[in-house]
């Protein structure tokens, strides 16, 4: 699964079009020099951002976890409206707020290549810190370890990584949430393990509840996935997809849960429906 970000169709830097002469992000900005800041990637469907307020809430939570001031939500929303004005595309709206106070919003086309089918387990000791570590779960601009895990997975013959805690339990993907179906129940790792509080994960659990699919938030070791009937991944800009292999274990059976969730997710995204408030445990 390629990690390259598609060049933007439109971009704003502190509210100014970034393609105009002289509008540039300084290399001394903390977001560039240190990867210090937080970001959000919001799925845009038929020109409408999905769960916008939830993304801004998570952005503020990430900034607070890293002891940075809250974002200017009004300015970010105004920038969003400028970027989307007159467009009805599917795409990725990315918002970056750096420690230097710089605000960057970009709008890019959605991914066109299918997601990878093969995940290779990779250690992710940075994700499960001690309980008192305040930045745990923050969606910061410092994604170097995640990208290194993706490269290691491709080196090992996979398409992308399944990030694994120091105790061997399943966490998430470098840029996507991971869920699995066990005994007819849709399962996923708990956010208190230090993973990102994925809005796609929240949405899928809420939609599963709407569809009458049981859900469970649970930590399991990687070998336990061999008993799963389906393993699923999803992100803000992609559909929910089935995984065909994790390490040596192949998943080649029917995917009824994925199929049901895919239809419900597309309807929610394009219909503008916001699932019931409240993140699962």
PDB file of C-alpha atoms in Angstrom:
ATOM      1  CA  UNK A   1       0.000   0.000   0.000  1.00  0.00           C
ATOM      2  CA  UNK A   2       1.693   3.180  -1.196  1.00  0.00           C
ATOM      3  CA  UNK A   3       2.241   5.821   1.465  1.00  0.00           C
ATOM      4  CA  UNK A   4       2.741   8.749  -0.944  1.00  0.00           C
ATOM      5  CA  UNK A   5       0.298  11.619  -0.411  1.00  0.00           C
ATOM      6  CA  UNK A   6      -1.352  12.733  -3.663  1.00  0.00           C
ATOM      7  CA  UNK A   7      -0.428  16.310  -4.672  1.00  0.00           C
ATOM      8  CA  UNK A   8      -3.229  18.671  -3.653  1.00  0.00           C
ATOM      9  CA  UNK A   9      -5.779  20.194  -5.997  1.00  0.00           C
ATOM     10  CA  UNK A  10      -6.056  23.193  -3.708  1.00  0.00           C
ATOM     11  CA  UNK A  11      -4.140  24.341  -0.638  1.00  0.00           C
ATOM     12  CA  UNK A  12      -4.320  27.191   1.856  1.00  0.00           C
ATOM     13  CA  UNK A  13      -1.569  28.381   4.185  1.00  0.00           C
ATOM     14  CA  UNK A  14      -2.965  30.507   7.014  1.00  0.00           C
ATOM     15  CA  UNK A  15      -5.935  31.196   4.776  1.00  0.00           C
ATOM     16  CA  UNK A  16      -3.908  32.249   1.714  1.00  0.00           C
ATOM     17  CA  UNK A  17      -3.753  30.181  -1.494  1.00  0.00           C
ATOM     18  CA  UNK A  18      -0.488  28.265  -1.293  1.00  0.00           C
ATOM     19  CA  UNK A  19       0.043  28.283  -5.047  1.00  0.00           C
ATOM     20  CA  UNK A  20       0.473  32.058  -5.144  1.00  0.00           C
ATOM     21  CA  UNK A  21       3.995  33.465  -5.371  1.00  0.00           C
ATOM     22  CA  UNK A  22       5.530  34.030  -1.992  1.00  0.00           C
ATOM     23  CA  UNK A  23       3.135  31.831  -0.007  1.00  0.00           C
ATOM     24  CA  UNK A  24       5.392  29.109   1.371  1.00  0.00           C
ATOM     25  CA  UNK A  25       5.793  27.110   4.567  1.00  0.00           C
ATOM     26  CA  UNK A  26       9.103  28.105   6.157  1.00  0.00           C
ATOM     27  CA  UNK A  27      11.628  25.312   6.608  1.00  0.00           C
ATOM     28  CA  UNK A  28      12.161  26.665  10.115  1.00  0.00           C
ATOM     29  CA  UNK A  29       8.504  26.068  11.006  1.00  0.00           C
ATOM     30  CA  UNK A  30       8.294  23.524  13.829  1.00  0.00           C
ATOM     31  CA  UNK A  31       6.006  21.378  11.722  1.00  0.00           C
ATOM     32  CA  UNK A  32       8.778  20.971   9.137  1.00  0.00           C
ATOM     33  CA  UNK A  33      11.867  21.116  11.322  1.00  0.00           C
ATOM     34  CA  UNK A  34      10.584  18.916  14.151  1.00  0.00           C
ATOM     35  CA  UNK A  35       7.347  17.306  13.002  1.00  0.00           C
ATOM     36  CA  UNK A  36       5.776  19.176  15.910  1.00  0.00           C
ATOM     37  CA  UNK A  37       2.056  19.644  15.492  1.00  0.00           C
ATOM     38  CA  UNK A  38      -1.144  17.729  14.903  1.00  0.00           C
ATOM     39  CA  UNK A  39      -3.177  16.898  11.830  1.00  0.00           C
ATOM     40  CA  UNK A  40      -6.427  15.412  10.595  1.00  0.00           C
ATOM     41  CA  UNK A  41      -7.381  13.677   7.362  1.00  0.00           C
ATOM     42  CA  UNK A  42     -11.077  14.110   6.620  1.00  0.00           C
ATOM     43  CA  UNK A  43     -12.876  12.120   3.953  1.00  0.00           C
ATOM     44  CA  UNK A  44     -14.803  14.238   1.447  1.00  0.00           C
ATOM     45  CA  UNK A  45     -17.696  12.523  -0.298  1.00  0.00           C
ATOM     46  CA  UNK A  46     -19.654  14.270  -3.062  1.00  0.00           C
ATOM     47  CA  UNK A  47     -18.027  17.492  -1.914  1.00  0.00           C
ATOM     48  CA  UNK A  48     -19.046  17.123   1.743  1.00  0.00           C
ATOM     49  CA  UNK A  49     -16.668  16.409   4.639  1.00  0.00           C
ATOM     50  CA  UNK A  50     -17.721  13.446   6.783  1.00  0.00           C
ATOM     51  CA  UNK A  51     -17.936  13.890  10.569  1.00  0.00           C
ATOM     52  CA  UNK A  52     -16.222  17.271  10.427  1.00  0.00           C
ATOM     53  CA  UNK A  53     -16.890  18.251  14.045  1.00  0.00           C
ATOM     54  CA  UNK A  54     -15.546  14.915  15.271  1.00  0.00           C
ATOM     55  CA  UNK A  55     -12.326  15.502  13.358  1.00  0.00           C
ATOM     56  CA  UNK A  56     -11.941  18.988  14.843  1.00  0.00           C
ATOM     57  CA  UNK A  57     -12.612  17.587  18.312  1.00  0.00           C
ATOM     58  CA  UNK A  58      -9.881  15.002  17.796  1.00  0.00           C
ATOM     59  CA  UNK A  59      -7.515  17.667  16.448  1.00  0.00           C
ATOM     60  CA  UNK A  60      -8.017  19.716  19.603  1.00  0.00           C
ATOM     61  CA  UNK A  61      -7.524  16.599  21.730  1.00  0.00           C
ATOM     62  CA  UNK A  62      -4.223  15.863  19.963  1.00  0.00           C
ATOM     63  CA  UNK A  63      -3.046  19.440  20.469  1.00  0.00           C
ATOM     64  CA  UNK A  64      -4.002  19.319  24.145  1.00  0.00           C
ATOM     65  CA  UNK A  65      -2.193  16.002  24.656  1.00  0.00           C
ATOM     66  CA  UNK A  66       0.998  17.584  23.319  1.00  0.00           C
ATOM     67  CA  UNK A  67       0.517  20.797  25.354  1.00  0.00           C
ATOM     68  CA  UNK A  68      -0.229  22.980  22.330  1.00  0.00           C
ATOM     69  CA  UNK A  69      -3.040  25.572  22.202  1.00  0.00           C
ATOM     70  CA  UNK A  70      -6.370  24.648  20.607  1.00  0.00           C
ATOM     71  CA  UNK A  71      -6.930  25.174  16.920  1.00  0.00           C
ATOM     72  CA  UNK A  72      -8.833  28.152  15.525  1.00  0.00           C
ATOM     73  CA  UNK A  73     -11.898  26.136  14.546  1.00  0.00           C
ATOM     74  CA  UNK A  74     -13.664  29.051  12.881  1.00  0.00           C
ATOM     75  CA  UNK A  75     -10.655  29.805  10.671  1.00  0.00           C
ATOM     76  CA  UNK A  76     -10.192  26.129   9.790  1.00  0.00           C
ATOM     77  CA  UNK A  77     -13.861  25.779   8.874  1.00  0.00           C
ATOM     78  CA  UNK A  78     -13.696  28.916   6.736  1.00  0.00           C
ATOM     79  CA  UNK A  79     -10.642  27.480   4.958  1.00  0.00           C
ATOM     80  CA  UNK A  80     -12.521  24.225   4.428  1.00  0.00           C
ATOM     81  CA  UNK A  81     -15.402  26.069   2.788  1.00  0.00           C
ATOM     82  CA  UNK A  82     -13.018  27.896   0.446  1.00  0.00           C
ATOM     83  CA  UNK A  83     -11.294  24.666  -0.577  1.00  0.00           C
ATOM     84  CA  UNK A  84     -14.560  22.851  -1.276  1.00  0.00           C
ATOM     85  CA  UNK A  85     -16.369  25.751  -2.929  1.00  0.00           C
ATOM     86  CA  UNK A  86     -17.954  24.616  -6.185  1.00  0.00           C
ATOM     87  CA  UNK A  87     -16.647  21.035  -5.955  1.00  0.00           C
ATOM     88  CA  UNK A  88     -18.585  17.766  -5.687  1.00  0.00           C
ATOM     89  CA  UNK A  89     -15.606  15.416  -5.668  1.00  0.00           C
ATOM     90  CA  UNK A  90     -14.548  12.543  -3.455  1.00  0.00           C
ATOM     91  CA  UNK A  91     -11.259  13.447  -1.852  1.00  0.00           C
ATOM     92  CA  UNK A  92      -9.027  13.893   1.168  1.00  0.00           C
ATOM     93  CA  UNK A  93      -9.088  17.143   3.130  1.00  0.00           C
ATOM     94  CA  UNK A  94      -6.001  17.397   5.326  1.00  0.00           C
ATOM     95  CA  UNK A  95      -5.594  19.945   8.090  1.00  0.00           C
ATOM     96  CA  UNK A  96      -2.249  20.575   9.785  1.00  0.00           C
ATOM     97  CA  UNK A  97      -1.663  22.820  12.800  1.00  0.00           C
ATOM     98  CA  UNK A  98       2.012  23.220  13.673  1.00  0.00           C
ATOM     99  CA  UNK A  99       3.617  24.161  16.966  1.00  0.00           C
ATOM    100  CA  UNK A 100       4.659  27.431  15.314  1.00  0.00           C
ATOM    101  CA  UNK A 101       0.978  28.300  14.932  1.00  0.00           C
ATOM    102  CA  UNK A 102       0.841  27.723  11.184  1.00  0.00           C
ATOM    103  CA  UNK A 103      -2.409  26.420   9.684  1.00  0.00           C
ATOM    104  CA  UNK A 104      -2.312  24.393   6.455  1.00  0.00           C
ATOM    105  CA  UNK A 105      -5.290  22.841   4.679  1.00  0.00           C
ATOM    106  CA  UNK A 106      -5.006  20.795   1.493  1.00  0.00           C
ATOM    107  CA  UNK A 107      -7.570  19.112  -0.722  1.00  0.00           C
ATOM    108  CA  UNK A 108      -6.435  16.118  -2.776  1.00  0.00           C
ATOM    109  CA  UNK A 109      -8.230  13.493  -4.863  1.00  0.00           C
ATOM    110  CA  UNK A 110      -9.110  10.322  -3.023  1.00  0.00           C
ATOM    111  CA  UNK A 111      -6.890   7.254  -3.481  1.00  0.00           C
ATOM    112  CA  UNK A 112      -7.455   5.381  -6.723  1.00  0.00           C
ATOM    113  CA  UNK A 113      -5.379   2.270  -6.071  1.00  0.00           C
ATOM    114  CA  UNK A 114      -6.914  -0.566  -4.043  1.00  0.00           C
ATOM    115  CA  UNK A 115      -5.640  -1.087  -0.509  1.00  0.00           C
ATOM    116  CA  UNK A 116      -3.077  -3.779   0.098  1.00  0.00           C
ATOM    117  CA  UNK A 117      -4.243  -7.302   0.825  1.00  0.00           C
ATOM    118  CA  UNK A 118      -1.258  -8.583   2.816  1.00  0.00           C
ATOM    119  CA  UNK A 119      -0.271  -7.290   6.260  1.00  0.00           C
ATOM    120  CA  UNK A 120       2.979  -8.226   7.963  1.00  0.00           C
ATOM    121  CA  UNK A 121       3.110  -7.891  11.765  1.00  0.00           C
ATOM    122  CA  UNK A 122       5.607  -5.245  12.856  1.00  0.00           C
ATOM    123  CA  UNK A 123       6.545  -4.222  16.413  1.00  0.00           C
ATOM    124  CA  UNK A 124       5.241  -0.831  17.512  1.00  0.00           C
ATOM    125  CA  UNK A 125       6.672  -0.202  20.996  1.00  0.00           C
ATOM    126  CA  UNK A 126       6.018   3.535  20.703  1.00  0.00           C
ATOM    127  CA  UNK A 127       2.221   3.037  20.683  1.00  0.00           C
ATOM    128  CA  UNK A 128       1.640   1.429  24.095  1.00  0.00           C
ATOM    129  CA  UNK A 129       3.337   3.783  26.560  1.00  0.00           C
ATOM    130  CA  UNK A 130       2.760   3.902  30.339  1.00  0.00           C
ATOM    131  CA  UNK A 131      -0.743   4.974  31.317  1.00  0.00           C
ATOM    132  CA  UNK A 132       0.480   8.333  32.639  1.00  0.00           C
ATOM    133  CA  UNK A 133       2.090   9.313  29.306  1.00  0.00           C
ATOM    134  CA  UNK A 134      -0.111  12.217  28.244  1.00  0.00           C
ATOM    135  CA  UNK A 135       0.589  12.297  24.461  1.00  0.00           C
ATOM    136  CA  UNK A 136      -0.577   8.674  24.026  1.00  0.00           C
ATOM    137  CA  UNK A 137      -3.024   8.417  21.137  1.00  0.00           C
ATOM    138  CA  UNK A 138      -2.369  11.932  19.824  1.00  0.00           C
ATOM    139  CA  UNK A 139      -2.537  12.218  16.036  1.00  0.00           C
ATOM    140  CA  UNK A 140       0.682  14.157  15.644  1.00  0.00           C
ATOM    141  CA  UNK A 141       2.656  15.089  12.543  1.00  0.00           C
ATOM    142  CA  UNK A 142       5.508  12.807  13.691  1.00  0.00           C
ATOM    143  CA  UNK A 143       4.616   9.690  11.677  1.00  0.00           C
ATOM    144  CA  UNK A 144       8.179   8.507  11.081  1.00  0.00           C
ATOM    145  CA  UNK A 145       7.881   5.268  13.099  1.00  0.00           C
ATOM    146  CA  UNK A 146       4.634   4.376  11.322  1.00  0.00           C
ATOM    147  CA  UNK A 147       6.184   4.912   7.906  1.00  0.00           C
ATOM    148  CA  UNK A 148       9.233   2.875   8.896  1.00  0.00           C
ATOM    149  CA  UNK A 149       6.908   0.021   9.884  1.00  0.00           C
ATOM    150  CA  UNK A 150       5.232   0.197   6.462  1.00  0.00           C
ATOM    151  CA  UNK A 151       8.610  -0.005   4.742  1.00  0.00           C
ATOM    152  CA  UNK A 152       9.629  -2.941   6.932  1.00  0.00           C
ATOM    153  CA  UNK A 153       6.412  -4.751   6.024  1.00  0.00           C
ATOM    154  CA  UNK A 154       7.087  -4.275   2.308  1.00  0.00           C
ATOM    155  CA  UNK A 155      10.652  -5.482   2.843  1.00  0.00           C
ATOM    156  CA  UNK A 156       9.177  -8.608   4.430  1.00  0.00           C
ATOM    157  CA  UNK A 157       6.924  -9.287   1.443  1.00  0.00           C
ATOM    158  CA  UNK A 158       3.716  -7.589   2.516  1.00  0.00           C
ATOM    159  CA  UNK A 159       1.752  -4.581   1.338  1.00  0.00           C
ATOM    160  CA  UNK A 160       1.649  -2.814   4.694  1.00  0.00           C
ATOM    161  CA  UNK A 161       2.108  -3.338   8.417  1.00  0.00           C
ATOM    162  CA  UNK A 162      -0.050  -4.649  11.201  1.00  0.00           C
ATOM    163  CA  UNK A 163       1.284  -2.774  14.220  1.00  0.00           C
ATOM    164  CA  UNK A 164       1.777  -4.980  17.264  1.00  0.00           C
ATOM    165  CA  UNK A 165       2.271  -3.974  20.912  1.00  0.00           C
ATOM    166  CA  UNK A 166       5.268  -5.049  22.968  1.00  0.00           C
ATOM    167  CA  UNK A 167       3.124  -7.756  24.574  1.00  0.00           C
ATOM    168  CA  UNK A 168       2.198  -9.156  21.149  1.00  0.00           C
ATOM    169  CA  UNK A 169      -1.350  -7.819  20.940  1.00  0.00           C
ATOM    170  CA  UNK A 170      -2.965  -6.344  17.833  1.00  0.00           C
ATOM    171  CA  UNK A 171      -3.075  -2.532  17.639  1.00  0.00           C
ATOM    172  CA  UNK A 172      -3.768  -0.813  14.290  1.00  0.00           C
ATOM    173  CA  UNK A 173      -2.243  -0.101  10.895  1.00  0.00           C
ATOM    174  CA  UNK A 174       0.185   2.747  10.190  1.00  0.00           C
ATOM    175  CA  UNK A 175      -2.573   4.810   8.562  1.00  0.00           C
ATOM    176  CA  UNK A 176      -5.732   2.762   9.100  1.00  0.00           C
ATOM    177  CA  UNK A 177      -7.797   1.047  11.755  1.00  0.00           C
ATOM    178  CA  UNK A 178      -7.969  -2.734  12.027  1.00  0.00           C
ATOM    179  CA  UNK A 179     -11.010  -4.816  12.942  1.00  0.00           C
ATOM    180  CA  UNK A 180     -11.766  -8.519  12.773  1.00  0.00           C
ATOM    181  CA  UNK A 181     -14.777 -10.828  12.951  1.00  0.00           C
ATOM    182  CA  UNK A 182     -14.673 -13.596  15.535  1.00  0.00           C
ATOM    183  CA  UNK A 183     -17.698 -15.830  16.089  1.00  0.00           C
ATOM    184  CA  UNK A 184     -19.900 -13.317  14.278  1.00  0.00           C
ATOM    185  CA  UNK A 185     -18.734 -10.437  16.499  1.00  0.00           C
ATOM    186  CA  UNK A 186     -16.918  -7.408  15.098  1.00  0.00           C
ATOM    187  CA  UNK A 187     -13.846  -6.817  17.271  1.00  0.00           C
ATOM    188  CA  UNK A 188     -11.176  -4.144  17.526  1.00  0.00           C
ATOM    189  CA  UNK A 189      -8.405  -3.095  19.893  1.00  0.00           C
ATOM    190  CA  UNK A 190      -9.151  -0.672  22.752  1.00  0.00           C
ATOM    191  CA  UNK A 191      -8.001   2.927  22.381  1.00  0.00           C
ATOM    192  CA  UNK A 192      -6.459   2.809  25.854  1.00  0.00           C
ATOM    193  CA  UNK A 193      -3.622   0.804  24.298  1.00  0.00           C
ATOM    194  CA  UNK A 194      -2.384   4.115  22.866  1.00  0.00           C
ATOM    195  CA  UNK A 195      -3.799   3.758  19.347  1.00  0.00           C
ATOM    196  CA  UNK A 196      -5.384   6.675  17.519  1.00  0.00           C
ATOM    197  CA  UNK A 197      -9.070   7.087  18.380  1.00  0.00           C
ATOM    198  CA  UNK A 198      -9.995   6.360  14.775  1.00  0.00           C
ATOM    199  CA  UNK A 199     -13.178   8.040  13.569  1.00  0.00           C
ATOM    200  CA  UNK A 200     -13.512   5.331  10.917  1.00  0.00           C
ATOM    201  CA  UNK A 201     -13.331   2.751  13.708  1.00  0.00           C
ATOM    202  CA  UNK A 202     -16.016   4.586  15.668  1.00  0.00           C
ATOM    203  CA  UNK A 203     -18.227   4.786  12.600  1.00  0.00           C
ATOM    204  CA  UNK A 204     -17.915   1.094  11.756  1.00  0.00           C
ATOM    205  CA  UNK A 205     -18.743   0.047  15.322  1.00  0.00           C
ATOM    206  CA  UNK A 206     -21.777   2.336  15.316  1.00  0.00           C
ATOM    207  CA  UNK A 207     -22.936   1.059  11.927  1.00  0.00           C
ATOM    208  CA  UNK A 208     -22.453  -2.529  13.065  1.00  0.00           C
ATOM    209  CA  UNK A 209     -24.744  -1.791  15.993  1.00  0.00           C
ATOM    210  CA  UNK A 210     -27.327  -0.368  13.569  1.00  0.00           C
ATOM    211  CA  UNK A 211     -27.066  -3.557  11.490  1.00  0.00           C
ATOM    212  CA  UNK A 212     -27.433  -5.847  14.485  1.00  0.00           C
ATOM    213  CA  UNK A 213     -23.835  -7.076  14.307  1.00  0.00           C
ATOM    214  CA  UNK A 214     -22.417  -7.650  17.813  1.00  0.00           C
ATOM    215  CA  UNK A 215     -19.277  -5.664  18.642  1.00  0.00           C
ATOM    216  CA  UNK A 216     -16.479  -6.085  21.147  1.00  0.00           C
ATOM    217  CA  UNK A 217     -13.474  -3.955  22.074  1.00  0.00           C
ATOM    218  CA  UNK A 218     -10.755  -6.381  23.133  1.00  0.00           C
ATOM    219  CA  UNK A 219      -7.014  -6.905  23.085  1.00  0.00           C
ATOM    220  CA  UNK A 220      -5.899 -10.148  21.436  1.00  0.00           C
ATOM    221  CA  UNK A 221      -2.508 -11.581  20.437  1.00  0.00           C
ATOM    222  CA  UNK A 222      -1.700 -11.736  16.741  1.00  0.00           C
ATOM    223  CA  UNK A 223      -2.022 -15.572  16.571  1.00  0.00           C
ATOM    224  CA  UNK A 224      -5.663 -15.248  17.689  1.00  0.00           C
ATOM    225  CA  UNK A 225      -6.475 -13.595  14.364  1.00  0.00           C
ATOM    226  CA  UNK A 226      -6.014 -17.001  12.730  1.00  0.00           C
ATOM    227  CA  UNK A 227      -9.442 -17.884  14.136  1.00  0.00           C
ATOM    228  CA  UNK A 228     -11.103 -14.796  12.641  1.00  0.00           C
ATOM    229  CA  UNK A 229     -13.460 -15.230   9.706  1.00  0.00           C
ATOM    230  CA  UNK A 230     -12.675 -11.740   8.384  1.00  0.00           C
ATOM    231  CA  UNK A 231     -10.011  -9.093   9.000  1.00  0.00           C
ATOM    232  CA  UNK A 232     -10.922  -5.568   7.923  1.00  0.00           C
ATOM    233  CA  UNK A 233      -9.149  -2.250   7.510  1.00  0.00           C
ATOM    234  CA  UNK A 234     -10.555   1.218   6.942  1.00  0.00           C
ATOM    235  CA  UNK A 235      -9.509   4.865   6.895  1.00  0.00           C
ATOM    236  CA  UNK A 236     -11.166   8.241   6.451  1.00  0.00           C
ATOM    237  CA  UNK A 237     -10.570   8.235   2.696  1.00  0.00           C
ATOM    238  CA  UNK A 238     -11.065   4.545   1.865  1.00  0.00           C
ATOM    239  CA  UNK A 239     -13.859   2.014   1.965  1.00  0.00           C
ATOM    240  CA  UNK A 240     -13.726  -0.807   4.482  1.00  0.00           C
ATOM    241  CA  UNK A 241     -11.634  -3.557   2.874  1.00  0.00           C
ATOM    242  CA  UNK A 242     -10.909  -7.204   3.581  1.00  0.00           C
ATOM    243  CA  UNK A 243      -7.402  -8.453   4.264  1.00  0.00           C
ATOM    244  CA  UNK A 244      -6.334 -11.605   2.441  1.00  0.00           C
ATOM    245  CA  UNK A 245      -3.313 -12.550   4.517  1.00  0.00           C
ATOM    246  CA  UNK A 246      -1.543 -11.642   7.752  1.00  0.00           C
ATOM    247  CA  UNK A 247       1.929 -13.135   7.877  1.00  0.00           C
ATOM    248  CA  UNK A 248       1.459 -16.790   6.877  1.00  0.00           C
ATOM    249  CA  UNK A 249      -2.271 -16.967   7.614  1.00  0.00           C
ATOM    250  CA  UNK A 250      -4.661 -16.653   4.669  1.00  0.00           C
ATOM    251  CA  UNK A 251      -8.215 -15.299   4.875  1.00  0.00           C
ATOM    252  CA  UNK A 252     -10.052 -16.472   1.767  1.00  0.00           C
ATOM    253  CA  UNK A 253     -13.616 -17.040   2.971  1.00  0.00           C
ATOM    254  CA  UNK A 254     -16.767 -15.013   2.332  1.00  0.00           C
ATOM    255  CA  UNK A 255     -16.922 -11.493   3.764  1.00  0.00           C
ATOM    256  CA  UNK A 256     -20.548 -10.842   4.763  1.00  0.00           C
ATOM    257  CA  UNK A 257     -19.675  -8.396   7.544  1.00  0.00           C
ATOM    258  CA  UNK A 258     -17.374  -6.380   5.318  1.00  0.00           C
ATOM    259  CA  UNK A 259     -20.005  -6.292   2.572  1.00  0.00           C
ATOM    260  CA  UNK A 260     -22.744  -5.099   4.927  1.00  0.00           C
ATOM    261  CA  UNK A 261     -20.516  -2.459   6.512  1.00  0.00           C
ATOM    262  CA  UNK A 262     -19.289  -1.221   3.141  1.00  0.00           C
ATOM    263  CA  UNK A 263     -22.796  -0.475   1.943  1.00  0.00           C
ATOM    264  CA  UNK A 264     -23.772   1.189   5.206  1.00  0.00           C
ATOM    265  CA  UNK A 265     -20.569   3.243   5.313  1.00  0.00           C
ATOM    266  CA  UNK A 266     -21.016   4.533   1.775  1.00  0.00           C
ATOM    267  CA  UNK A 267     -24.613   5.502   2.528  1.00  0.00           C
ATOM    268  CA  UNK A 268     -23.549   7.317   5.698  1.00  0.00           C
ATOM    269  CA  UNK A 269     -20.756   9.187   3.959  1.00  0.00           C
ATOM    270  CA  UNK A 270     -22.794  10.236   0.950  1.00  0.00           C
ATOM    271  CA  UNK A 271     -26.026  10.821   2.787  1.00  0.00           C
ATOM    272  CA  UNK A 272     -24.400  13.081   5.319  1.00  0.00           C
ATOM    273  CA  UNK A 273     -25.703  10.940   8.161  1.00  0.00           C
ATOM    274  CA  UNK A 274     -23.705  11.304  11.324  1.00  0.00           C
ATOM    275  CA  UNK A 275     -23.867   8.133  13.432  1.00  0.00           C
ATOM    276  CA  UNK A 276     -24.923   8.382  17.046  1.00  0.00           C
ATOM    277  CA  UNK A 277     -22.580  10.427  19.202  1.00  0.00           C
ATOM    278  CA  UNK A 278     -20.234   8.827  21.666  1.00  0.00           C
ATOM    279  CA  UNK A 279     -17.144   6.769  21.030  1.00  0.00           C
ATOM    280  CA  UNK A 280     -17.220   3.107  21.972  1.00  0.00           C
ATOM    281  CA  UNK A 281     -15.141   2.013  24.960  1.00  0.00           C
TER     282      UNK A 281
END
